[in-house]
PDB file of C-alpha atoms in Angstrom:
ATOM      1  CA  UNK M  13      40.593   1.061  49.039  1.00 47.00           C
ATOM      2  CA  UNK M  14      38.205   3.996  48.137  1.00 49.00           C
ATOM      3  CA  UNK M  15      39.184   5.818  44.726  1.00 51.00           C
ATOM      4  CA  UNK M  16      40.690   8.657  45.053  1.00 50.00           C
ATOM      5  CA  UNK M  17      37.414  11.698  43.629  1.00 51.00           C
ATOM      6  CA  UNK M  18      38.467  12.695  40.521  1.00 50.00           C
ATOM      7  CA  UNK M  19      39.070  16.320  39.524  1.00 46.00           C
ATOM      8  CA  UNK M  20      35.577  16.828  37.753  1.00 47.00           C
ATOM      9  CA  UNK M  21      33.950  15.775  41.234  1.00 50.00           C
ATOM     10  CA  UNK M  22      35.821  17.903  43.152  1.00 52.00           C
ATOM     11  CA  UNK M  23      35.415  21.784  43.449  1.00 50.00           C
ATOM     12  CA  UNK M  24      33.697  24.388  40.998  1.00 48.00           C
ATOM     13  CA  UNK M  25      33.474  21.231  38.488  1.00 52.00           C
ATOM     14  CA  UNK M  26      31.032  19.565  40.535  1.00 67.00           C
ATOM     15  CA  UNK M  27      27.700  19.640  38.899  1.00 72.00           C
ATOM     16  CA  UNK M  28      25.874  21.678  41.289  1.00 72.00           C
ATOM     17  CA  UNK M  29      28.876  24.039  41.791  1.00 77.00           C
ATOM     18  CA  UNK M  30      28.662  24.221  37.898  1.00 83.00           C
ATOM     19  CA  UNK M  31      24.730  25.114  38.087  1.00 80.00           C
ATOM     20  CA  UNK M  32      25.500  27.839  40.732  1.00 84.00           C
ATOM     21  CA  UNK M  33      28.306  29.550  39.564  1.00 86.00           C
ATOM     22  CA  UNK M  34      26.487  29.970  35.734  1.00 88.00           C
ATOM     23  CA  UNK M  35      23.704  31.417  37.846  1.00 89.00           C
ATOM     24  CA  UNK M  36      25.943  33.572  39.575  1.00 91.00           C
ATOM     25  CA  UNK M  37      27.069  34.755  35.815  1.00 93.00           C
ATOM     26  CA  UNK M  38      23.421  35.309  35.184  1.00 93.00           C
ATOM     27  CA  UNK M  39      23.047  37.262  37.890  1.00 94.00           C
ATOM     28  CA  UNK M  40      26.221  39.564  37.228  1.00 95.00           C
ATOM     29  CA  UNK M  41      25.182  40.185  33.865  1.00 95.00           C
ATOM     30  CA  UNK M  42      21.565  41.217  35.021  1.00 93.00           C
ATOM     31  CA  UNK M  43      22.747  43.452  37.023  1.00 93.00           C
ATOM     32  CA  UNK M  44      25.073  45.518  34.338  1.00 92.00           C
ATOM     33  CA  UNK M  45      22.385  45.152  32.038  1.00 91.00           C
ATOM     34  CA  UNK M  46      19.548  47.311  34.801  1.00 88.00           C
ATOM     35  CA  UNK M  47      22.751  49.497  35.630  1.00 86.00           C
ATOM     36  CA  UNK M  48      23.496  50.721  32.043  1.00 85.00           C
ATOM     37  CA  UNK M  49      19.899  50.469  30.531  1.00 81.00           C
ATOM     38  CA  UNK M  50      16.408  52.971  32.010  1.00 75.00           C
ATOM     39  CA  UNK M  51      15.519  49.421  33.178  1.00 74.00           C
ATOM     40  CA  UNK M  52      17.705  50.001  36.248  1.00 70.00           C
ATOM     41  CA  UNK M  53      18.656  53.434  36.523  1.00 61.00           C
ATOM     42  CA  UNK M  54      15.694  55.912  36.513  1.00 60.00           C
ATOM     43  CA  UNK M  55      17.326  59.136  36.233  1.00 56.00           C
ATOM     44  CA  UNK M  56      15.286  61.776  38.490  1.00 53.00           C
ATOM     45  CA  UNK M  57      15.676  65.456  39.385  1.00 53.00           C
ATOM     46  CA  UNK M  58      17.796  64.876  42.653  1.00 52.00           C
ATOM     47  CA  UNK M  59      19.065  61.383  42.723  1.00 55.00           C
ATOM     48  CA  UNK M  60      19.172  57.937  40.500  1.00 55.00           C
ATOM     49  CA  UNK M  61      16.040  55.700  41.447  1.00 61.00           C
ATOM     50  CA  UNK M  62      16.819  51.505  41.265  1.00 74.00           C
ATOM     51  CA  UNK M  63      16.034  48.287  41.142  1.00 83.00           C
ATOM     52  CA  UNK M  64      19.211  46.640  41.050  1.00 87.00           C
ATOM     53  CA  UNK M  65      18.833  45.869  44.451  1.00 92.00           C
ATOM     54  CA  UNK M  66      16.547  43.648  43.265  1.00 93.00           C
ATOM     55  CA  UNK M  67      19.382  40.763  41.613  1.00 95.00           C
ATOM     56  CA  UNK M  68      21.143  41.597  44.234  1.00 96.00           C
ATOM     57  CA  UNK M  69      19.046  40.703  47.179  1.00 97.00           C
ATOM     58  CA  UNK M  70      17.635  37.593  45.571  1.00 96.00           C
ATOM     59  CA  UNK M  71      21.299  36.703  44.741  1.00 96.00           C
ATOM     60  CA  UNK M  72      21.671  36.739  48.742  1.00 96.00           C
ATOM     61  CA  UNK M  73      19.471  34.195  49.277  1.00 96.00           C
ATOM     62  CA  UNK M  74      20.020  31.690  46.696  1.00 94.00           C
ATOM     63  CA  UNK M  75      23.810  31.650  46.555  1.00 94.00           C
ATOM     64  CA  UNK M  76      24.430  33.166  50.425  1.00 94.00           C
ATOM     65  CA  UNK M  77      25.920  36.037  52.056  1.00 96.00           C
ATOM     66  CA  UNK M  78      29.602  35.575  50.319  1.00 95.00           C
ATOM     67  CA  UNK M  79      28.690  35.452  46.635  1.00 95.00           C
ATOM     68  CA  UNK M  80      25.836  37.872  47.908  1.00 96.00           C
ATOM     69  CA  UNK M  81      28.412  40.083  48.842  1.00 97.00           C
ATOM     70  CA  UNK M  82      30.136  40.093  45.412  1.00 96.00           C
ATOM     71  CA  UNK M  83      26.731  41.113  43.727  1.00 97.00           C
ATOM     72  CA  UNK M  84      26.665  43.773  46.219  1.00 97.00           C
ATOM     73  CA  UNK M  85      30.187  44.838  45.061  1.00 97.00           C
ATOM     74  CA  UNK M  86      28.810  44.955  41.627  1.00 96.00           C
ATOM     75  CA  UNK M  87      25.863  47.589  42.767  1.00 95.00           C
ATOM     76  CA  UNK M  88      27.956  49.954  44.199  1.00 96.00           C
ATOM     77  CA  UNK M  89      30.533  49.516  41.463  1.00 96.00           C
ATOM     78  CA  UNK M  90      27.712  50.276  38.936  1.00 93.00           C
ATOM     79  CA  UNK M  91      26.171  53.060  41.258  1.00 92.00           C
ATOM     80  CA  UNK M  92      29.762  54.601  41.219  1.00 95.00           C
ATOM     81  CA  UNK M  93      30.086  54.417  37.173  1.00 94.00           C
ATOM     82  CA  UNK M  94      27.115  55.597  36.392  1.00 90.00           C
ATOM     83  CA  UNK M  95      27.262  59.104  39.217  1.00 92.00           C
ATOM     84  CA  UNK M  96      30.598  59.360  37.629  1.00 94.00           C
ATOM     85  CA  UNK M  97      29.664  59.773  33.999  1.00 93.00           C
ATOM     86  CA  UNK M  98      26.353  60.754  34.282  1.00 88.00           C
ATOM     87  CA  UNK M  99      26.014  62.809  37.262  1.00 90.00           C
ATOM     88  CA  UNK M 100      22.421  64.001  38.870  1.00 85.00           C
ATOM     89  CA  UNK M 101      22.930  66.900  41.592  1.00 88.00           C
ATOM     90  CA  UNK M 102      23.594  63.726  44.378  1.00 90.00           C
ATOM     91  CA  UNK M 103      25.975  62.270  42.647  1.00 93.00           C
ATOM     92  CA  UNK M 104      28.783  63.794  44.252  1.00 95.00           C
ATOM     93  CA  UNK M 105      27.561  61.150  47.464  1.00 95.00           C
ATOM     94  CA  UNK M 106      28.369  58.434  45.321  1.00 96.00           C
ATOM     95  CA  UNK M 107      31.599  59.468  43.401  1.00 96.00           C
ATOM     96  CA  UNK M 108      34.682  61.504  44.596  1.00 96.00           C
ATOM     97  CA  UNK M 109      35.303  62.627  41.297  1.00 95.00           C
ATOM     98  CA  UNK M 110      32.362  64.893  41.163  1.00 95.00           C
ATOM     99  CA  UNK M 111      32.970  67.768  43.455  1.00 94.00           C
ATOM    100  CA  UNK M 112      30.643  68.208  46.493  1.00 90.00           C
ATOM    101  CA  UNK M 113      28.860  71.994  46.266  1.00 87.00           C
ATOM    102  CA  UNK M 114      30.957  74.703  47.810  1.00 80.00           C
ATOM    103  CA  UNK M 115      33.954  73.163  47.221  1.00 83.00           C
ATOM    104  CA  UNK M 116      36.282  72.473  44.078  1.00 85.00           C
ATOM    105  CA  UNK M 117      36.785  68.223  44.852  1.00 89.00           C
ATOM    106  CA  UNK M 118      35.054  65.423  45.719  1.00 91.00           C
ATOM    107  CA  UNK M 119      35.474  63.753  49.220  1.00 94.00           C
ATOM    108  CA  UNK M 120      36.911  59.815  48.952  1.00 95.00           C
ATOM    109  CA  UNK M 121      33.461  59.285  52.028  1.00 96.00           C
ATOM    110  CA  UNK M 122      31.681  58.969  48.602  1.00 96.00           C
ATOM    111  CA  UNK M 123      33.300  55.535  47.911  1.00 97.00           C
ATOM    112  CA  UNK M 124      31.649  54.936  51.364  1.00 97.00           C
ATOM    113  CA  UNK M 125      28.191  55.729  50.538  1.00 97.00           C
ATOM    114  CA  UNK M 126      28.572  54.076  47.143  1.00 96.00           C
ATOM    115  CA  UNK M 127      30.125  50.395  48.314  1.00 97.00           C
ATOM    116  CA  UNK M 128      28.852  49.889  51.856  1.00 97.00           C
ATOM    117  CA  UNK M 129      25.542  49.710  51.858  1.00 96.00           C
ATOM    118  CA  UNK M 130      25.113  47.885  48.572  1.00 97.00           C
ATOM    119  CA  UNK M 131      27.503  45.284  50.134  1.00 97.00           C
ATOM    120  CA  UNK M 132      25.610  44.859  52.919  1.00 97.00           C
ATOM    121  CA  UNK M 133      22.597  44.755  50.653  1.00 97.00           C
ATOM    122  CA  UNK M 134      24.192  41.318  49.631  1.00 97.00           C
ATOM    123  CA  UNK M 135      24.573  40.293  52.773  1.00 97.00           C
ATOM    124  CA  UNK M 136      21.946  40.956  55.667  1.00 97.00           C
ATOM    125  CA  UNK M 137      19.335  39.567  53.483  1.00 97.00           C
ATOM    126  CA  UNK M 138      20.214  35.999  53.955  1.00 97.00           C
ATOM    127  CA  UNK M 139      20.572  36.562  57.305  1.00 97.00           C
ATOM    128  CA  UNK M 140      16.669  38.498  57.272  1.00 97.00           C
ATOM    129  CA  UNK M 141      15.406  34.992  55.372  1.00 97.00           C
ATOM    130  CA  UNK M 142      17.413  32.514  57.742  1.00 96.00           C
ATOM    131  CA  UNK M 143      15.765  34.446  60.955  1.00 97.00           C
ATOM    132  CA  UNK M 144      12.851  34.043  59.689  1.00 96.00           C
ATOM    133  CA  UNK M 145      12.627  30.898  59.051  1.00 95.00           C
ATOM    134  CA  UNK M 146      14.108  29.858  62.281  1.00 94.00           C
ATOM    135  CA  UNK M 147      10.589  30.090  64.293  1.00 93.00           C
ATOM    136  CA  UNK M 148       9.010  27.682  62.379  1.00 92.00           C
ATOM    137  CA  UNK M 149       8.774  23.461  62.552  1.00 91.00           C
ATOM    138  CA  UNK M 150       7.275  23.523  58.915  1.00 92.00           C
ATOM    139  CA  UNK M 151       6.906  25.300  56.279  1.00 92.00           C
ATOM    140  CA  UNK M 152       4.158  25.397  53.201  1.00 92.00           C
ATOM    141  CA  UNK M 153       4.023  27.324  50.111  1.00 93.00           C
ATOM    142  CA  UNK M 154       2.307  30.520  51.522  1.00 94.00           C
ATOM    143  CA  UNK M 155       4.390  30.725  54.387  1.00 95.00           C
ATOM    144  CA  UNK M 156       7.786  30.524  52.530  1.00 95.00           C
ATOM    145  CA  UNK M 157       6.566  33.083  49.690  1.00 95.00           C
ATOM    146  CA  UNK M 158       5.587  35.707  52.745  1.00 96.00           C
ATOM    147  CA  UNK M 159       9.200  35.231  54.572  1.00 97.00           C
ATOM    148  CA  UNK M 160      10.639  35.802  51.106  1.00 97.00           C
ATOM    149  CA  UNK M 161       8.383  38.852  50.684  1.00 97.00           C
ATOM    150  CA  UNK M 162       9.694  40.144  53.982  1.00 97.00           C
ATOM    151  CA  UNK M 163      13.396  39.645  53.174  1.00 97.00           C
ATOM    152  CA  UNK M 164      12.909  41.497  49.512  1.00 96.00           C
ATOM    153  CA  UNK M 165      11.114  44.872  51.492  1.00 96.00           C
ATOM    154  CA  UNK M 166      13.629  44.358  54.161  1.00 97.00           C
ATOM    155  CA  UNK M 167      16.530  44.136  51.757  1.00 96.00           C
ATOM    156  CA  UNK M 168      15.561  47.531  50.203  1.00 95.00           C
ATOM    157  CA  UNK M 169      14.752  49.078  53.380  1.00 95.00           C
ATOM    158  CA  UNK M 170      18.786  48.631  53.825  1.00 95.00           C
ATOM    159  CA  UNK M 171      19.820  49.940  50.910  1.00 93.00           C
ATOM    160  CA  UNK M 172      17.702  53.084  51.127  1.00 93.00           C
ATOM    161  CA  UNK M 173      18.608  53.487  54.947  1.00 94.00           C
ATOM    162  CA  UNK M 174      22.079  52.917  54.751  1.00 96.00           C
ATOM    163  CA  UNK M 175      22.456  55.266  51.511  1.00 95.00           C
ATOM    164  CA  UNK M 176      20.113  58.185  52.748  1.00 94.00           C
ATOM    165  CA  UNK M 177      21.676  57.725  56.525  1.00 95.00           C
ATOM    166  CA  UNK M 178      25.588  57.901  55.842  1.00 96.00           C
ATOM    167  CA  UNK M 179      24.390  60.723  53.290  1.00 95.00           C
ATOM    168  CA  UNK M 180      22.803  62.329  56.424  1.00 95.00           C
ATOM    169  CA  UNK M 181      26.120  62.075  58.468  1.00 95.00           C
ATOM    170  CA  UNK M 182      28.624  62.428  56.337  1.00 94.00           C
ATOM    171  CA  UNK M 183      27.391  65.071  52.983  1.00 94.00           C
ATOM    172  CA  UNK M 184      24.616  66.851  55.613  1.00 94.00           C
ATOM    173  CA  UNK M 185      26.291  70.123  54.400  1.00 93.00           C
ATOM    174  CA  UNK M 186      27.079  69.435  51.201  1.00 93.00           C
ATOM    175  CA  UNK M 187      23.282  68.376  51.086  1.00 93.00           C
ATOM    176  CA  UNK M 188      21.817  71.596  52.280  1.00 93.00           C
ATOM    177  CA  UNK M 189      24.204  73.422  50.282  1.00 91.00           C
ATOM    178  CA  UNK M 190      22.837  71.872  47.010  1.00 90.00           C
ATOM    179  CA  UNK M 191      19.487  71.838  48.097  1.00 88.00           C
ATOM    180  CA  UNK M 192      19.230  76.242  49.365  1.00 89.00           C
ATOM    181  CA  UNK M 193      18.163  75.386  53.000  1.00 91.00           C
ATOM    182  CA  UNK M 194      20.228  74.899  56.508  1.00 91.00           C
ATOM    183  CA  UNK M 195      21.128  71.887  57.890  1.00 90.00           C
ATOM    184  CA  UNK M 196      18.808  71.529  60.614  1.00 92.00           C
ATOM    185  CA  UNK M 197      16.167  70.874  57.353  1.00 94.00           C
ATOM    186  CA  UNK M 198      18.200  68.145  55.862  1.00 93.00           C
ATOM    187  CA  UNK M 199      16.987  65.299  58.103  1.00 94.00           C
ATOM    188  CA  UNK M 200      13.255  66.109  56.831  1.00 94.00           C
ATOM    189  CA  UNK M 201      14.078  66.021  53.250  1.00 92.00           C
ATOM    190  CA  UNK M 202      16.377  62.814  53.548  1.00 93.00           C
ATOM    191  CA  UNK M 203      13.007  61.276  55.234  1.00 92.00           C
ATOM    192  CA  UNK M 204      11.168  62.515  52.434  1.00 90.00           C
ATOM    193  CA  UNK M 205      13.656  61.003  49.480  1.00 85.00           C
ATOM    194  CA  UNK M 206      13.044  57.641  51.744  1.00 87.00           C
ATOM    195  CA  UNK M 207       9.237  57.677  51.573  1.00 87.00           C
ATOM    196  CA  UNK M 208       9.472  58.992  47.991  1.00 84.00           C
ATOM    197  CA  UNK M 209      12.041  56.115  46.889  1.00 81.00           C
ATOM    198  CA  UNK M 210      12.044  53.980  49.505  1.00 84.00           C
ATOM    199  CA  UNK M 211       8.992  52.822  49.295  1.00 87.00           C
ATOM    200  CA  UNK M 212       8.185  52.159  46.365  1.00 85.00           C
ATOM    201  CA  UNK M 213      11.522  50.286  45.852  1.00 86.00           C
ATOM    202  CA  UNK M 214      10.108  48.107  48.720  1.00 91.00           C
ATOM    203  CA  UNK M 215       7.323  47.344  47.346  1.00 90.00           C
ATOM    204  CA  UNK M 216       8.881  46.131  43.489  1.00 88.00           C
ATOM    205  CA  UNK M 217      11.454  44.690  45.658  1.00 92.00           C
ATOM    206  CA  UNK M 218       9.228  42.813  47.921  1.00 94.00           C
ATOM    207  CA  UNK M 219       7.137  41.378  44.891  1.00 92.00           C
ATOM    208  CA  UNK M 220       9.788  40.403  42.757  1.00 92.00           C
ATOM    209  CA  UNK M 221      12.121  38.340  45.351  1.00 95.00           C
ATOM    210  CA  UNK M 222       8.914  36.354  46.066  1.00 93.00           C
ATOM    211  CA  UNK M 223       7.884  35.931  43.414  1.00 93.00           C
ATOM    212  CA  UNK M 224      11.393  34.541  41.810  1.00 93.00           C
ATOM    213  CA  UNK M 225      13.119  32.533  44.912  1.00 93.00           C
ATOM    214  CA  UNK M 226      10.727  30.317  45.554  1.00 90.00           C
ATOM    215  CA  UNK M 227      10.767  28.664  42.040  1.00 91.00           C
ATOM    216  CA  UNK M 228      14.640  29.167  41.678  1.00 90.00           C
ATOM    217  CA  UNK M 229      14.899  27.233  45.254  1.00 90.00           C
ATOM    218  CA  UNK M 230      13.409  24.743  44.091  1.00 87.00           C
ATOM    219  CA  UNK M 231      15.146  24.541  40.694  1.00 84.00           C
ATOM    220  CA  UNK M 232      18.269  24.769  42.728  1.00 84.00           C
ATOM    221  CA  UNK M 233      17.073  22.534  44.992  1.00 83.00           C
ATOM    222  CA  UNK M 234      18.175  25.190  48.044  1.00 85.00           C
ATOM    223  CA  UNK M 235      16.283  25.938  51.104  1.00 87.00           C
ATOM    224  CA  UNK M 236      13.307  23.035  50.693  1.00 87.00           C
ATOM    225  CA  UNK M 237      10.315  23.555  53.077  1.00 89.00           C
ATOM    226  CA  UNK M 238      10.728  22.384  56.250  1.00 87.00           C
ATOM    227  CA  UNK M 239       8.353  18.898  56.864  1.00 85.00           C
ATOM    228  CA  UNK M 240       8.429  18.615  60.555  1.00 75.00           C
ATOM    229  CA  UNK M 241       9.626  15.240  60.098  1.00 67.00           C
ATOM    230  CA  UNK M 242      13.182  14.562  61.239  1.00 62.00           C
ATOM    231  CA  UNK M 243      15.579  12.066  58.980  1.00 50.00           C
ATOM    232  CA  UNK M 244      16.577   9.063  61.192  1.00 45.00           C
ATOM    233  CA  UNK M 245      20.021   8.115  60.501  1.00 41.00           C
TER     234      UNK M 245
END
């Protein structure tokens, strides 16, 4: 009769459960560290610039789209701390305690703004990396560090569309209120925040998640590159 697996190999004691959730920690702590530090919140004129997408998205794709989805939780929990007690003139989009102009309270669609997207954020790109791999028998160095490339632009891309867009639908008034202008003018100067910030949160993003997945895949030994040679059983 087979011995029954003891505790240690069973579970979040397993060694490479171990290794992942200690990561995970690392990862959590990265992020609090950007969110209350000018590493990771660049206070400007209208609204808080970020990289904290950044943990977050490469988070996605080492550890998948559930603990991604935690580190996600962690973004917009930060986001919402840091509108609340240090508010820029957007910050009523990302926390109902700051009142929206025009009106004497905040709306609880902030929370919305705030949480949803960032979630997602730790989501989508793991699904981004695993469709892009999908086309492909094998895989080499360069090709794995440009699909990782890909998923880091297109993992910002969702934060700043999601954010800017649900700002767009649900604050449009609010927005032209703060900004002097009518609402008709508000889709312009959301487009312009997203080529302003967008961008160039793209582009940090896009160089950073390749250039730090591909050595933490392999020291995680997640995701190898595909050989085009099928194990026989």
């Amino acid at each position: 009769m087979k011995k029954q697996a003891s505790t240690r190999d069973r579970g979040i004691f397993r060694k490479e459960a171990m290794q992942e959730n200690i990561l995970l920690c690392l990862f959590i702590a990265i992020i609090i560290v950007l969110a209350f530090t000018p590493l990771g919140m660049i206070q400007l004129p209208l609204i808080k610039a970020t990289i904290l997408h950044v943990p977050v998205i490469i988070g996605s794709v080492l550890f998948g789209p559930k603990k991604g989805a935690v580190l996600g939780f962690l973004f917009g929990l930060c986001s919402f701390v840091s509108n609340t007690f240090t508010p820029t003139a957007l910050s009523f989009a990302f926390s109902p305690l700051i009142p929206a102009p025009g009106t004497d309270n905040g709306s609880l669609w902030a929370l919305v703004v705030c949480f949803i997207p960032r979630i997602l954020v730790g989501i989508l790109p793991w699904f981004v990396f695993q469709l892009l791999r999908l086309p492909f028998k094998k895989e080499n160095m360069k090709l794995r560090t440009i699909q990782l490339v890909i998923t880091g632009a297109v993992g910002a891309f969702i934060n700043t569309f999601f954010v800017m867009g649900l700002i767009y639908v649900v604050f449009r008034d609010a927005y032209a209120a703060m900004k002097g202008v009518t609402a008709d003018a508000v889709l312009g100067l959301i487009l312009g925040v997203v080529a302003t910030n967008g961008v160039p949160e793209a582009i940090a993003a896009a160089v950073l998640v390749g250039a730090v997945c591909l050595p933490m895949q392999k020291l995680m030994k997640r995701d190898p590159l595909k050989t085009g040679i099928k194990n026989e059983k």
